[in-house]
RNA sequence: UCCUCGAUAGCUCAGCGGUAGAGCAUCCGACUGUUAAUCGGAGGGUCGUAGGUUCGAAUCCUACUCGGGGAGCCA
């Protein structure tokens, strides 16, 4: 009799017979011996079939297996120093569940377009498995930290009647006989929820119809948006750095083998501890001007600016107090300097760009109403948002963390599209 | 939207004015420790689309289509 188990647990059955269910990742044969590389989602193991031991029938069954055929294999678990995972399986019996014909993704090189066209199969390779495992652990770390700090998860709507910010482009759709838009941020809804529950967060997709095609952009990406009543700028930043440091530490503690699969520099990640370095917008402009960048006070940073600033440090960098004129309408002006707002962007090291944008929000009714007029925003669709400043308004702050950018940085990958199972990029909606 | 690079076998690419090529994958054969296994053989192509130059175009020119990277903008 054999016990059904998974590759991750074969070590518990050394010397015993087990049955594994999975897929053939690769096969090498030498006429009278075959090496089957089997994966089952939990790991990889090499199964060895020797013709003189298994007999003609089982050996032929092994021979019939092709790349990515699904199978059930029974054999003896054997510790072996030559095996990357420490164990091999000596095959006793093999059952093909389905034979795969001409699997498109070989073990050779492939181009990005081809791989993206076959994303549904590309997910099966060790690298993509590692990325999805780490993504799941990042999401777990997010929930652990926020739930442990008194936050309540509140889910925001995907269909909205209007934009939350006035700049970026929206995906328009029909809501019966009304126009509607896919959400680009749940922030305003989280502000409402924070007045009900104190500390809240949303976690879900955001949609931006921008024609951006860089390694940092997705059309559909996930944002984690905490919002906190009675929290002001300084405390907002402290929570953000603890939050990000916690996520990185969690991944280091739970995803060692996955980071190894990706070839990530563990040392670089282990230096990510709070507090994070900070620069004011003013200091950043000075620094850039001293380093021959053509930029003036009042200009927004471009990607090259952000990369140069962030690359000075081995952990994320806060840049705070940007000019009011270039930031979102809802941001709270610095009481001592109304020309700047109490906001901060968190820039990841190594050129991964902005992973958090956050701010203290305007809580004064008159000032927010004035901003609506300045930005020519339709007051009827935002009446509820103004209401929050009419009925028990309090200072509050929040931020949005870009999940895929955070994952891309932690994993050290070239392109953000690998940080989500089925990326929506410019000009690609399939699969 | 702009800049830039690309499109040749299932995949990755070479060929850049004179008969369409290689490696891998597939199929057949050999091999008892392979680990991107190796070795021998076979099949596999309207050279992205449309036009133009030329005796002759995968190759040069024009337009278009699709895609990669970047800028802007953003998380």
CSV table of C-alpha atoms (C1' of nucleotides) in Angstrom, one decimal:
chain,number,residue,atom,x,y,z
A,1,UNK,CA,0.0,0.0,0.0
A,2,UNK,CA,1.1,3.5,-0.7
A,3,UNK,CA,0.1,6.8,0.9
A,4,UNK,CA,-1.0,9.7,-1.3
A,5,UNK,CA,1.0,12.8,-0.5
A,6,UNK,CA,2.6,15.9,-2.1
A,7,UNK,CA,6.2,16.6,-3.1
A,8,UNK,CA,6.5,19.2,-0.3
A,9,UNK,CA,5.9,16.4,2.2
A,10,UNK,CA,7.9,13.4,0.7
A,11,UNK,CA,10.6,13.9,3.3
A,12,UNK,CA,8.1,12.6,5.9
A,13,UNK,CA,8.0,9.2,4.0
A,14,UNK,CA,11.6,8.3,3.4
A,15,UNK,CA,11.9,4.6,2.8
A,16,UNK,CA,8.1,4.2,2.3
A,17,UNK,CA,5.9,3.9,-0.8
A,18,UNK,CA,3.9,7.0,-1.7
A,19,UNK,CA,1.7,8.1,-4.6
A,20,UNK,CA,2.1,11.6,-6.1
A,21,UNK,CA,-0.2,13.3,-8.6
A,22,UNK,CA,1.1,16.0,-10.9
A,23,UNK,CA,2.6,16.8,-14.3
A,24,UNK,CA,5.7,15.8,-16.1
A,25,UNK,CA,8.0,18.8,-16.2
A,26,UNK,CA,10.8,17.2,-18.1
A,27,UNK,CA,12.2,13.7,-18.9
A,28,UNK,CA,15.5,12.3,-19.7
A,29,UNK,CA,16.0,8.7,-20.8
A,30,UNK,CA,18.9,6.4,-21.5
A,31,UNK,CA,17.3,3.3,-23.0
A,32,UNK,CA,17.1,1.3,-19.9
A,33,UNK,CA,16.6,4.1,-17.3
A,34,UNK,CA,14.3,7.1,-17.3
A,35,UNK,CA,14.4,10.2,-15.2
A,36,UNK,CA,11.0,11.8,-14.8
A,37,UNK,CA,11.0,15.4,-13.4
A,38,UNK,CA,7.6,15.7,-11.8
A,39,UNK,CA,5.9,18.8,-10.4
A,40,UNK,CA,2.7,18.9,-8.4
A,41,UNK,CA,2.4,22.6,-7.5
A,42,UNK,CA,4.1,22.1,-4.1
A,43,UNK,CA,7.5,21.3,-5.6
A,44,UNK,CA,9.6,19.3,-8.0
A,45,UNK,CA,11.0,15.8,-7.6
A,46,UNK,CA,12.9,13.4,-9.9
A,47,UNK,CA,11.3,10.0,-10.3
A,48,UNK,CA,13.7,7.2,-11.5
A,49,UNK,CA,12.4,4.2,-13.5
A,50,UNK,CA,14.9,1.4,-14.2
A,51,UNK,CA,13.7,-1.0,-16.9
A,52,UNK,CA,15.0,-4.2,-15.2
A,53,UNK,CA,13.2,-3.3,-12.0
A,54,UNK,CA,9.8,-1.9,-13.1
A,55,UNK,CA,9.2,-4.2,-16.1
A,56,UNK,CA,8.3,-3.6,-19.7
A,57,UNK,CA,4.8,-2.3,-19.1
A,58,UNK,CA,5.6,0.4,-16.6
A,59,UNK,CA,8.8,1.4,-18.5
A,60,UNK,CA,6.7,1.8,-21.6
A,61,UNK,CA,4.2,3.9,-19.7
A,62,UNK,CA,7.0,6.2,-18.6
A,63,UNK,CA,8.2,6.3,-22.2
A,64,UNK,CA,4.8,7.5,-23.4
A,65,UNK,CA,4.8,10.5,-21.1
A,66,UNK,CA,5.4,13.8,-22.8
A,67,UNK,CA,6.2,17.3,-21.3
A,68,UNK,CA,3.3,18.5,-19.2
A,69,UNK,CA,1.4,15.2,-19.3
A,70,UNK,CA,-0.7,14.7,-16.2
A,71,UNK,CA,0.2,11.6,-14.2
A,72,UNK,CA,-0.1,9.6,-11.0
A,73,UNK,CA,3.2,7.9,-9.9
A,74,UNK,CA,3.8,5.4,-7.1
A,75,UNK,CA,7.3,4.7,-5.8
A,76,UNK,CA,9.7,4.5,-2.9
A,77,UNK,CA,10.9,7.8,-1.4
A,78,UNK,CA,14.7,7.7,-1.2
A,79,UNK,CA,17.1,10.4,0.2
A,80,UNK,CA,19.7,11.2,-2.4
A,81,UNK,CA,22.4,13.8,-2.3
A,82,UNK,CA,22.2,14.4,-6.0
A,83,UNK,CA,18.6,15.6,-5.8
A,84,UNK,CA,18.1,19.3,-5.5
A,85,UNK,CA,15.2,18.7,-3.1
A,86,UNK,CA,17.1,16.0,-1.2
A,87,UNK,CA,14.7,13.2,-2.2
A,88,UNK,CA,14.0,11.0,-5.3
A,89,UNK,CA,11.3,8.6,-6.0
A,90,UNK,CA,12.1,5.1,-7.2
A,91,UNK,CA,9.3,4.4,-9.6
A,92,UNK,CA,7.1,1.3,-9.0
A,93,UNK,CA,4.1,2.3,-11.0
A,94,UNK,CA,3.0,5.1,-13.3
A,95,UNK,CA,-0.4,6.0,-14.7
A,96,UNK,CA,-0.8,8.6,-17.4
A,97,UNK,CA,-3.9,10.7,-16.7
A,98,UNK,CA,-3.7,12.7,-19.9
A,99,UNK,CA,-1.0,12.7,-22.6
A,100,UNK,CA,0.0,16.2,-23.6
A,101,UNK,CA,0.8,16.7,-27.3
A,102,UNK,CA,3.3,19.3,-28.5
A,103,UNK,CA,3.3,21.5,-25.4
A,104,UNK,CA,4.2,25.0,-26.7
A,105,UNK,CA,6.6,26.2,-24.0
A,106,UNK,CA,9.8,24.3,-24.2
A,107,UNK,CA,12.8,24.4,-21.8
A,108,UNK,CA,14.6,26.8,-24.3
A,109,UNK,CA,14.4,30.5,-24.6
A,110,UNK,CA,11.1,32.2,-25.5
A,111,UNK,CA,10.2,35.8,-26.4
A,112,UNK,CA,8.0,38.0,-24.2
A,113,UNK,CA,5.2,38.1,-26.7
A,114,UNK,CA,5.0,34.3,-27.1
A,115,UNK,CA,5.1,33.8,-23.3
A,116,UNK,CA,2.4,36.4,-22.8
A,117,UNK,CA,0.2,34.7,-25.4
A,118,UNK,CA,0.7,31.5,-23.4
A,119,UNK,CA,0.5,33.0,-20.0
A,120,UNK,CA,-2.0,30.3,-18.9
A,121,UNK,CA,0.8,27.7,-19.4
A,122,UNK,CA,3.7,30.0,-18.6
A,123,UNK,CA,2.5,30.0,-15.0
A,124,UNK,CA,3.7,26.4,-14.6
A,125,UNK,CA,7.4,27.1,-14.7
A,126,UNK,CA,9.3,27.3,-11.4
A,127,UNK,CA,10.0,31.0,-11.7
A,128,UNK,CA,6.3,31.9,-12.2
A,129,UNK,CA,5.3,29.6,-9.4
A,130,UNK,CA,7.7,31.3,-7.1
A,131,UNK,CA,6.4,34.8,-8.0
A,132,UNK,CA,2.8,33.7,-7.4
A,133,UNK,CA,3.8,32.1,-4.1
A,134,UNK,CA,5.5,35.3,-3.0
A,135,UNK,CA,2.5,37.4,-4.1
A,136,UNK,CA,0.3,35.3,-1.9
A,137,UNK,CA,2.7,35.8,1.0
A,138,UNK,CA,2.8,39.6,0.5
A,139,UNK,CA,-1.0,39.6,0.6
A,140,UNK,CA,-0.9,37.6,3.8
A,141,UNK,CA,1.6,40.0,5.3
A,142,UNK,CA,-0.6,42.9,4.4
A,143,UNK,CA,-3.6,41.4,6.1
A,144,UNK,CA,-1.5,40.2,9.2
A,145,UNK,CA,-0.1,43.7,9.7
A,146,UNK,CA,-3.2,45.7,9.2
A,147,UNK,CA,-5.5,43.3,11.1
A,148,UNK,CA,-3.0,43.3,13.9
A,149,UNK,CA,-3.0,47.1,14.1
A,150,UNK,CA,-6.7,47.5,14.5
A,151,UNK,CA,-7.7,48.0,10.9
A,152,UNK,CA,-10.9,46.7,9.4
A,153,UNK,CA,-11.0,45.6,5.8
A,154,UNK,CA,-13.8,47.3,3.9
A,155,UNK,CA,-14.2,46.5,0.2
A,156,UNK,CA,-14.7,49.4,-2.1
A,157,UNK,CA,-16.9,49.4,-5.3
A,158,UNK,CA,-15.4,48.6,-8.6
A,159,UNK,CA,-18.1,50.5,-10.5
A,160,UNK,CA,-18.2,54.2,-9.7
A,161,UNK,CA,-20.2,57.2,-10.9
A,162,UNK,CA,-17.1,59.4,-11.1
A,163,UNK,CA,-13.4,59.7,-10.9
A,164,UNK,CA,-11.7,59.8,-7.5
A,165,UNK,CA,-8.9,62.0,-8.9
A,166,UNK,CA,-9.2,64.4,-11.7
A,167,UNK,CA,-6.1,63.6,-13.8
A,168,UNK,CA,-5.9,60.0,-14.9
A,169,UNK,CA,-8.0,58.4,-17.6
A,170,UNK,CA,-10.9,56.2,-16.7
A,171,UNK,CA,-12.4,53.1,-18.3
A,172,UNK,CA,-16.0,54.0,-19.1
A,173,UNK,CA,-18.8,51.6,-19.1
A,174,UNK,CA,-22.6,51.5,-19.0
A,175,UNK,CA,-24.5,51.2,-15.8
A,176,UNK,CA,-27.9,50.5,-17.4
A,177,UNK,CA,-28.8,54.0,-18.7
A,178,UNK,CA,-26.1,55.9,-16.8
A,179,UNK,CA,-22.4,56.3,-17.5
A,180,UNK,CA,-20.1,54.6,-15.1
A,181,UNK,CA,-16.4,54.1,-14.6
A,182,UNK,CA,-14.2,51.3,-13.3
A,183,UNK,CA,-12.6,52.5,-10.1
A,184,UNK,CA,-9.1,53.9,-10.2
A,185,UNK,CA,-8.9,54.2,-6.4
A,186,UNK,CA,-11.1,53.3,-3.4
A,187,UNK,CA,-9.7,56.1,-1.3
A,188,UNK,CA,-12.7,58.3,-1.1
A,189,UNK,CA,-14.9,55.4,0.0
A,190,UNK,CA,-12.2,54.5,2.6
A,191,UNK,CA,-12.4,58.0,4.0
A,192,UNK,CA,-16.1,57.4,4.5
A,193,UNK,CA,-15.4,54.0,6.1
A,194,UNK,CA,-12.7,55.4,8.4
A,195,UNK,CA,-15.3,57.8,9.9
A,196,UNK,CA,-17.4,54.7,10.7
A,197,UNK,CA,-14.7,52.3,11.8
A,198,UNK,CA,-11.6,54.3,12.7
A,199,UNK,CA,-8.9,52.4,10.8
A,200,UNK,CA,-9.8,50.7,7.6
A,201,UNK,CA,-8.3,49.4,4.4
A,202,UNK,CA,-9.3,48.1,1.0
A,203,UNK,CA,-7.5,45.6,-1.2
A,204,UNK,CA,-8.6,45.2,-4.7
A,205,UNK,CA,-8.0,46.1,-8.4
A,206,UNK,CA,-7.7,49.6,-9.8
A,207,UNK,CA,-8.1,50.4,-13.4
A,208,UNK,CA,-6.2,53.2,-15.3
A,209,UNK,CA,-6.8,53.7,-19.0
A,210,UNK,CA,-3.4,55.3,-19.5
A,211,UNK,CA,-1.4,54.4,-22.5
A,212,UNK,CA,1.5,53.6,-20.4
A,213,UNK,CA,3.8,50.8,-21.5
A,214,UNK,CA,6.8,50.6,-19.3
A,215,UNK,CA,8.0,47.9,-17.0
A,216,UNK,CA,6.4,49.7,-14.0
A,217,UNK,CA,2.8,49.9,-15.4
A,218,UNK,CA,-0.2,47.7,-15.5
A,219,UNK,CA,-3.7,48.7,-16.8
A,220,UNK,CA,-5.3,46.7,-14.0
A,221,UNK,CA,-3.3,46.6,-10.8
A,222,UNK,CA,-4.0,45.9,-7.2
A,223,UNK,CA,-3.9,48.6,-4.5
A,224,UNK,CA,-3.9,48.3,-0.8
A,225,UNK,CA,-5.5,51.5,0.6
A,226,UNK,CA,-5.4,52.1,4.4
A,227,UNK,CA,-7.2,55.1,5.7
A,228,UNK,CA,-7.0,56.3,9.3
A,229,UNK,CA,-9.1,58.7,11.3
A,230,UNK,CA,-7.3,60.9,13.8
A,231,UNK,CA,-3.9,60.2,12.1
A,232,UNK,CA,-1.8,63.1,10.8
A,233,UNK,CA,1.1,63.2,8.4
A,234,UNK,CA,3.9,62.2,10.7
A,235,UNK,CA,2.1,59.1,12.1
A,236,UNK,CA,1.0,58.2,8.6
A,237,UNK,CA,4.7,57.9,7.5
A,238,UNK,CA,5.6,55.9,10.5
A,239,UNK,CA,2.9,53.4,9.8
A,240,UNK,CA,3.9,53.1,6.2
A,241,UNK,CA,7.5,52.3,7.0
A,242,UNK,CA,6.6,49.7,9.6
A,243,UNK,CA,4.1,48.2,7.1
A,244,UNK,CA,6.6,47.9,4.3
A,245,UNK,CA,9.3,46.6,6.6
A,246,UNK,CA,6.9,44.0,7.9
A,247,UNK,CA,6.0,42.8,4.4
A,248,UNK,CA,9.6,42.4,3.4
A,249,UNK,CA,10.5,40.6,6.6
A,250,UNK,CA,7.5,38.2,6.2
A,251,UNK,CA,8.6,37.3,2.7
A,252,UNK,CA,12.2,36.8,3.9
A,253,UNK,CA,10.9,34.5,6.6
A,254,UNK,CA,8.5,32.5,4.5
A,255,UNK,CA,9.8,32.5,0.9
A,256,UNK,CA,13.4,31.6,1.1
A,257,UNK,CA,13.3,28.9,-1.6
A,258,UNK,CA,11.2,31.1,-3.9
A,259,UNK,CA,13.6,34.0,-3.5
A,260,UNK,CA,16.4,31.6,-4.3
A,261,UNK,CA,14.6,30.4,-7.5
A,262,UNK,CA,14.4,34.0,-8.6
A,263,UNK,CA,18.0,34.7,-7.8
A,264,UNK,CA,17.1,37.6,-5.5
A,265,UNK,CA,19.8,39.2,-3.4
A,266,UNK,CA,18.6,38.4,0.1
A,267,UNK,CA,21.2,40.7,1.7
A,268,UNK,CA,19.7,43.8,0.0
A,269,UNK,CA,16.2,42.9,1.3
A,270,UNK,CA,17.4,42.2,4.8
A,271,UNK,CA,18.5,45.8,5.1
A,272,UNK,CA,15.0,47.0,4.7
A,273,UNK,CA,14.1,48.1,8.2
A,274,UNK,CA,12.3,51.2,9.6
A,275,UNK,CA,13.0,54.0,9.8
A,276,UNK,CA,13.3,54.8,6.1
A,277,UNK,CA,15.3,57.8,4.8
A,278,UNK,CA,13.3,61.0,4.1
A,279,UNK,CA,13.8,64.0,1.9
A,280,UNK,CA,11.6,67.0,1.5
A,281,UNK,CA,10.5,68.0,-2.0
A,282,UNK,CA,12.7,71.1,-1.5
A,283,UNK,CA,15.8,68.9,-0.6
A,284,UNK,CA,15.1,66.6,-3.5
A,285,UNK,CA,15.0,69.5,-6.0
A,286,UNK,CA,18.3,70.8,-4.5
A,287,UNK,CA,19.9,67.4,-4.8
A,288,UNK,CA,18.7,67.0,-8.4
A,289,UNK,CA,20.0,70.4,-9.4
A,290,UNK,CA,23.4,69.7,-7.9
A,291,UNK,CA,23.5,66.5,-10.0
A,292,UNK,CA,22.9,68.2,-13.3
A,293,UNK,CA,19.2,67.5,-13.7
A,294,UNK,CA,17.3,70.3,-15.4
A,295,UNK,CA,14.4,70.8,-12.9
A,296,UNK,CA,12.9,73.8,-11.1
A,297,UNK,CA,10.9,74.1,-7.9
A,298,UNK,CA,7.3,73.4,-8.9
A,299,UNK,CA,8.1,70.8,-11.4
A,300,UNK,CA,6.9,67.2,-10.8
A,301,UNK,CA,9.5,64.5,-10.8
A,302,UNK,CA,9.9,62.2,-13.8
A,303,UNK,CA,11.0,58.6,-13.7
A,304,UNK,CA,14.7,59.4,-14.2
A,305,UNK,CA,14.5,61.8,-11.3
A,306,UNK,CA,12.8,59.3,-9.0
A,307,UNK,CA,15.3,56.6,-9.9
A,308,UNK,CA,18.3,58.8,-9.2
A,309,UNK,CA,16.9,60.0,-5.9
A,310,UNK,CA,16.0,56.5,-4.7
A,311,UNK,CA,19.3,54.9,-5.8
A,312,UNK,CA,21.1,56.8,-3.1
A,313,UNK,CA,19.7,54.5,-0.5
A,314,UNK,CA,19.5,50.8,0.3
A,315,UNK,CA,15.9,51.0,1.5
A,316,UNK,CA,12.8,52.9,0.4
A,317,UNK,CA,12.9,56.6,0.4
A,318,UNK,CA,10.1,59.0,1.4
A,319,UNK,CA,9.8,62.3,-0.4
A,320,UNK,CA,7.4,64.5,1.4
A,321,UNK,CA,5.7,67.9,1.1
A,322,UNK,CA,5.3,68.4,-2.6
A,323,UNK,CA,4.0,71.7,-4.1
A,324,UNK,CA,0.2,72.0,-3.6
A,325,UNK,CA,-0.2,72.8,-7.3
A,326,UNK,CA,1.0,69.5,-8.6
A,327,UNK,CA,-0.8,67.2,-6.2
A,328,UNK,CA,-4.3,65.9,-5.7
A,329,UNK,CA,-7.0,68.3,-4.7
A,330,UNK,CA,-7.9,66.5,-1.4
A,331,UNK,CA,-4.4,66.8,0.2
A,332,UNK,CA,-4.0,68.9,3.4
A,333,UNK,CA,-1.8,71.9,3.0
A,334,UNK,CA,1.1,72.3,5.5
A,335,UNK,CA,-0.3,74.8,8.0
A,336,UNK,CA,3.1,76.6,8.1
A,337,UNK,CA,3.6,76.6,4.3
A,338,UNK,CA,0.3,76.3,2.4
A,339,UNK,CA,2.2,76.1,-0.9
A,340,UNK,CA,3.1,72.5,0.0
A,341,UNK,CA,0.9,69.6,1.1
A,342,UNK,CA,1.3,67.0,3.8
A,343,UNK,CA,2.0,64.2,1.5
A,344,UNK,CA,4.7,61.7,0.8
A,345,UNK,CA,5.7,59.2,-1.9
A,346,UNK,CA,7.6,56.1,-1.0
A,347,UNK,CA,10.2,55.3,-3.7
A,348,UNK,CA,11.5,51.7,-3.8
A,349,UNK,CA,15.3,51.3,-4.3
A,350,UNK,CA,16.8,49.9,-7.5
A,351,UNK,CA,14.6,51.8,-9.9
A,352,UNK,CA,11.3,50.2,-9.1
A,353,UNK,CA,9.6,53.5,-8.7
A,354,UNK,CA,6.8,54.8,-6.4
A,355,UNK,CA,5.3,52.0,-4.4
A,356,UNK,CA,3.3,54.2,-2.1
A,357,UNK,CA,1.5,57.5,-2.5
A,358,UNK,CA,-0.1,58.9,0.6
A,359,UNK,CA,-1.2,62.1,2.3
A,360,UNK,CA,-3.1,63.7,5.1
A,361,UNK,CA,-6.6,64.6,3.7
A,362,UNK,CA,-8.3,68.0,3.9
A,363,UNK,CA,-10.8,67.8,6.8
A,364,UNK,CA,-12.1,71.4,6.7
A,365,UNK,CA,-15.3,71.8,4.8
A,366,UNK,CA,-14.7,75.3,3.5
A,367,UNK,CA,-11.3,74.5,2.2
A,368,UNK,CA,-12.4,71.3,0.4
A,369,UNK,CA,-15.3,73.1,-1.2
A,370,UNK,CA,-12.9,75.8,-2.4
A,371,UNK,CA,-10.7,73.0,-3.9
A,372,UNK,CA,-13.7,71.6,-5.8
A,373,UNK,CA,-14.3,75.0,-7.3
A,374,UNK,CA,-10.6,75.4,-8.2
A,375,UNK,CA,-10.5,72.0,-9.9
A,376,UNK,CA,-14.0,72.5,-11.4
A,377,UNK,CA,-15.2,69.2,-10.0
A,378,UNK,CA,-18.9,68.3,-10.3
A,379,UNK,CA,-20.3,68.9,-6.8
A,380,UNK,CA,-23.3,66.7,-7.2
A,381,UNK,CA,-21.3,63.5,-7.7
A,382,UNK,CA,-19.1,64.4,-4.8
A,383,UNK,CA,-21.7,65.6,-2.4
A,384,UNK,CA,-21.3,62.6,-0.2
A,385,UNK,CA,-17.5,63.2,0.0
A,386,UNK,CA,-18.2,66.8,1.2
A,387,UNK,CA,-20.7,65.5,3.7
A,388,UNK,CA,-17.8,63.7,5.5
A,389,UNK,CA,-16.5,67.2,6.4
A,390,UNK,CA,-19.9,68.4,7.6
A,391,UNK,CA,-20.7,65.7,10.1
A,392,UNK,CA,-18.0,65.2,12.7
A,393,UNK,CA,-15.0,65.8,10.5
A,394,UNK,CA,-11.6,64.9,11.9
A,395,UNK,CA,-8.0,65.0,10.7
A,396,UNK,CA,-7.3,61.8,8.8
A,397,UNK,CA,-4.6,60.3,6.6
A,398,UNK,CA,-4.1,57.4,4.3
A,399,UNK,CA,-2.1,55.9,1.5
A,400,UNK,CA,-2.2,53.5,-1.4
A,401,UNK,CA,0.4,50.8,-1.9
A,402,UNK,CA,0.8,49.4,-5.4
A,403,UNK,CA,0.9,45.6,-4.8
A,404,UNK,CA,2.6,44.6,-8.1
A,405,UNK,CA,5.3,47.2,-7.8
A,406,UNK,CA,6.0,46.1,-4.3
A,407,UNK,CA,6.2,42.5,-5.4
A,408,UNK,CA,8.4,43.3,-8.4
A,409,UNK,CA,10.8,45.2,-6.1
A,410,UNK,CA,10.9,42.4,-3.4
A,411,UNK,CA,11.4,39.8,-6.1
A,412,UNK,CA,13.9,41.8,-8.1
A,413,UNK,CA,12.2,41.1,-11.4
A,414,UNK,CA,12.6,43.1,-14.6
A,415,UNK,CA,9.0,43.7,-15.3
A,416,UNK,CA,5.8,44.2,-13.3
A,417,UNK,CA,3.8,42.0,-15.6
A,418,UNK,CA,5.2,38.9,-13.9
A,419,UNK,CA,3.9,40.0,-10.5
A,420,UNK,CA,0.3,39.1,-11.3
A,421,UNK,CA,-1.1,35.9,-12.7
A,422,UNK,CA,-2.9,37.4,-15.7
A,423,UNK,CA,-1.6,40.9,-16.4
A,424,UNK,CA,-3.6,43.5,-18.3
A,425,UNK,CA,-1.1,45.5,-20.2
A,426,UNK,CA,-1.4,48.0,-23.0
A,427,UNK,CA,-2.8,46.2,-26.1
A,428,UNK,CA,-3.0,42.9,-24.3
A,429,UNK,CA,-6.3,41.5,-22.9
A,430,UNK,CA,-5.7,37.8,-23.8
A,431,UNK,CA,-5.6,35.4,-22.1
B,1,U,C1',0.4,60.8,-28.1
B,2,C,C1',5.9,60.9,-29.1
B,3,C,C1',10.9,58.5,-29.5
B,4,U,C1',13.2,53.9,-30.5
B,5,C,C1',13.8,48.7,-31.9
B,6,G,C1',11.6,44.5,-34.1
B,7,A,C1',8.3,40.9,-37.3
B,8,U,C1',12.0,34.6,-41.6
B,9,A,C1',10.0,26.8,-39.6
B,10,G,C1',6.0,25.3,-33.5
B,11,C,C1',10.1,28.3,-30.5
B,12,U,C1',14.8,31.3,-30.4
B,13,C,C1',17.5,33.4,-34.2
B,14,A,C1',21.2,33.8,-38.6
B,15,G,C1',20.9,35.3,-43.7
B,16,C,C1',20.8,42.0,-45.7
B,17,G,C1',20.3,42.1,-54.0
B,18,G,C1',21.4,36.0,-57.1
B,19,U,C1',18.3,28.1,-55.5
B,20,A,C1',15.4,29.4,-47.7
B,21,G,C1',19.5,28.2,-43.1
B,22,A,C1',21.0,26.6,-37.8
B,23,G,C1',19.8,25.1,-32.8
B,24,C,C1',15.8,23.5,-30.0
B,25,A,C1',10.8,21.3,-30.2
B,26,U,C1',8.1,17.0,-33.0
B,27,C,C1',8.6,11.9,-35.2
B,28,C,C1',12.1,7.4,-35.8
B,29,G,C1',16.6,5.0,-33.9
B,30,A,C1',21.0,4.4,-30.0
B,31,C,C1',22.3,4.7,-24.9
B,32,U,C1',21.6,2.0,-16.9
B,33,G,C1',22.7,8.5,-13.3
B,34,U,C1',20.6,12.1,-16.6
B,35,U,C1',19.7,17.1,-14.5
B,36,A,C1',18.4,23.0,-20.7
B,37,A,C1',21.3,15.0,-21.1
B,38,U,C1',24.0,13.4,-25.4
B,39,C,C1',24.5,11.0,-30.5
B,40,G,C1',22.4,9.6,-35.6
B,41,G,C1',18.3,10.3,-39.1
B,42,A,C1',13.5,12.5,-41.0
B,43,G,C1',9.4,15.8,-41.7
B,44,G,C1',8.5,21.1,-41.3
B,45,G,C1',8.4,28.0,-44.8
B,46,U,C1',3.1,32.7,-49.4
B,47,C,C1',10.3,35.4,-45.1
B,48,G,C1',3.8,40.4,-40.9
B,49,U,C1',0.4,42.9,-45.0
B,50,A,C1',0.0,46.0,-49.5
B,51,G,C1',2.4,48.6,-53.1
B,52,G,C1',7.1,50.3,-55.5
B,53,U,C1',12.5,50.0,-57.4
B,54,U,C1',15.2,46.0,-60.1
B,55,C,C1',16.6,41.2,-65.2
B,56,G,C1',16.0,39.3,-60.1
B,57,A,C1',13.7,41.3,-53.3
B,58,A,C1',13.5,37.8,-47.0
B,59,U,C1',17.3,41.6,-48.3
B,60,C,C1',16.5,48.3,-50.9
B,61,C,C1',12.1,52.2,-50.6
B,62,U,C1',6.9,53.8,-49.0
B,63,A,C1',2.5,53.0,-46.3
B,64,C,C1',-0.1,50.1,-43.0
B,65,U,C1',-0.8,46.2,-39.1
B,66,C,C1',1.0,43.9,-34.8
B,67,G,C1',4.5,43.7,-30.8
B,68,G,C1',9.0,45.0,-27.5
B,69,G,C1',11.6,49.0,-24.7
B,70,G,C1',11.4,54.1,-23.1
B,71,A,C1',9.1,59.2,-22.4
B,72,G,C1',4.9,61.6,-20.5
B,73,C,C1',1.4,60.1,-16.5
B,74,C,C1',1.0,57.3,-12.4
B,75,A,C1',0.7,52.8,-7.7
